[in-house]
């Protein structure tokens, strides 16, 4: 996987597991806010920002530890 640098590509990748249809007002507002956050952060760093999701370690949730068996 190539590192992602476009805000919309980062958002699409992160929200893909939710299977949203893109039609809801809540989703549109969430996407708008996320894009604003990413663009603001990118403008504040002194170098181009990209995210390489292929190098992220897996997150394992131990539901039994939280009482959700």
Coordinates of C-alpha atoms in Angstrom, one line a residue:
X1 CA 0.0 0.0 0.0
X2 CA 1.2 3.5 -0.9
X3 CA 1.3 6.1 1.8
X4 CA -1.7 8.4 1.7
X5 CA -1.3 12.2 1.8
X6 CA -4.6 13.5 0.4
X7 CA -7.0 14.2 3.3
X8 CA -10.0 12.6 1.5
X9 CA -8.0 9.4 0.8
X10 CA -7.0 9.1 4.5
X11 CA -10.6 9.7 5.5
X12 CA -12.0 7.1 3.0
X13 CA -9.5 4.5 4.2
X14 CA -10.3 5.1 7.8
X15 CA -14.1 5.0 7.4
X16 CA -14.2 2.1 4.9
X17 CA -14.8 -0.6 7.6
X18 CA -18.0 1.2 8.6
X19 CA -19.6 0.6 5.2
X20 CA -21.2 4.0 5.1
X21 CA -23.2 5.0 2.0
X22 CA -22.2 8.6 1.9
X23 CA -25.8 9.9 1.9
X24 CA -26.3 10.7 5.6
X25 CA -25.9 14.3 6.9
X26 CA -24.0 13.0 9.9
X27 CA -21.4 11.3 7.7
X28 CA -21.0 14.4 5.5
X29 CA -20.4 16.5 8.6
X30 CA -18.0 14.1 10.1
X31 CA -16.0 13.9 6.8
X32 CA -16.0 17.7 6.6
X33 CA -14.7 18.0 10.2
X34 CA -12.0 15.3 9.6
X35 CA -10.9 17.0 6.4
X36 CA -10.5 20.3 8.3
X37 CA -8.5 18.7 11.0
X38 CA -6.2 16.9 8.6
X39 CA -5.6 20.0 6.4
X40 CA -5.0 22.1 9.5
X41 CA -2.5 19.6 10.8
X42 CA -0.8 19.4 7.4
X43 CA -0.4 23.1 7.2
X44 CA 1.2 23.3 10.7
X45 CA 3.9 20.6 10.1
X46 CA 7.1 21.7 8.4
X47 CA 7.3 18.8 6.0
X48 CA 4.7 16.9 3.8
X49 CA 2.6 14.6 5.8
X50 CA 1.5 11.1 4.6
X51 CA 0.1 8.1 6.4
X52 CA 1.4 4.6 5.7
X53 CA -1.3 2.3 7.0
X54 CA 0.6 -0.8 5.9
X55 CA 3.2 -0.2 8.6
X56 CA 0.7 0.2 11.4
X57 CA 0.8 -2.5 14.0
X58 CA -2.4 -4.4 14.5
X59 CA -4.7 -3.4 17.4
X60 CA -6.0 -6.3 19.4
X61 CA -9.0 -5.7 21.6
X62 CA -9.3 -8.0 24.5
X63 CA -13.1 -8.0 25.0
X64 CA -13.0 -10.4 27.9
X65 CA -10.8 -7.9 29.8
X66 CA -13.6 -5.3 29.5
X67 CA -16.4 -7.7 30.3
X68 CA -17.8 -8.0 26.8
X69 CA -17.7 -11.8 26.2

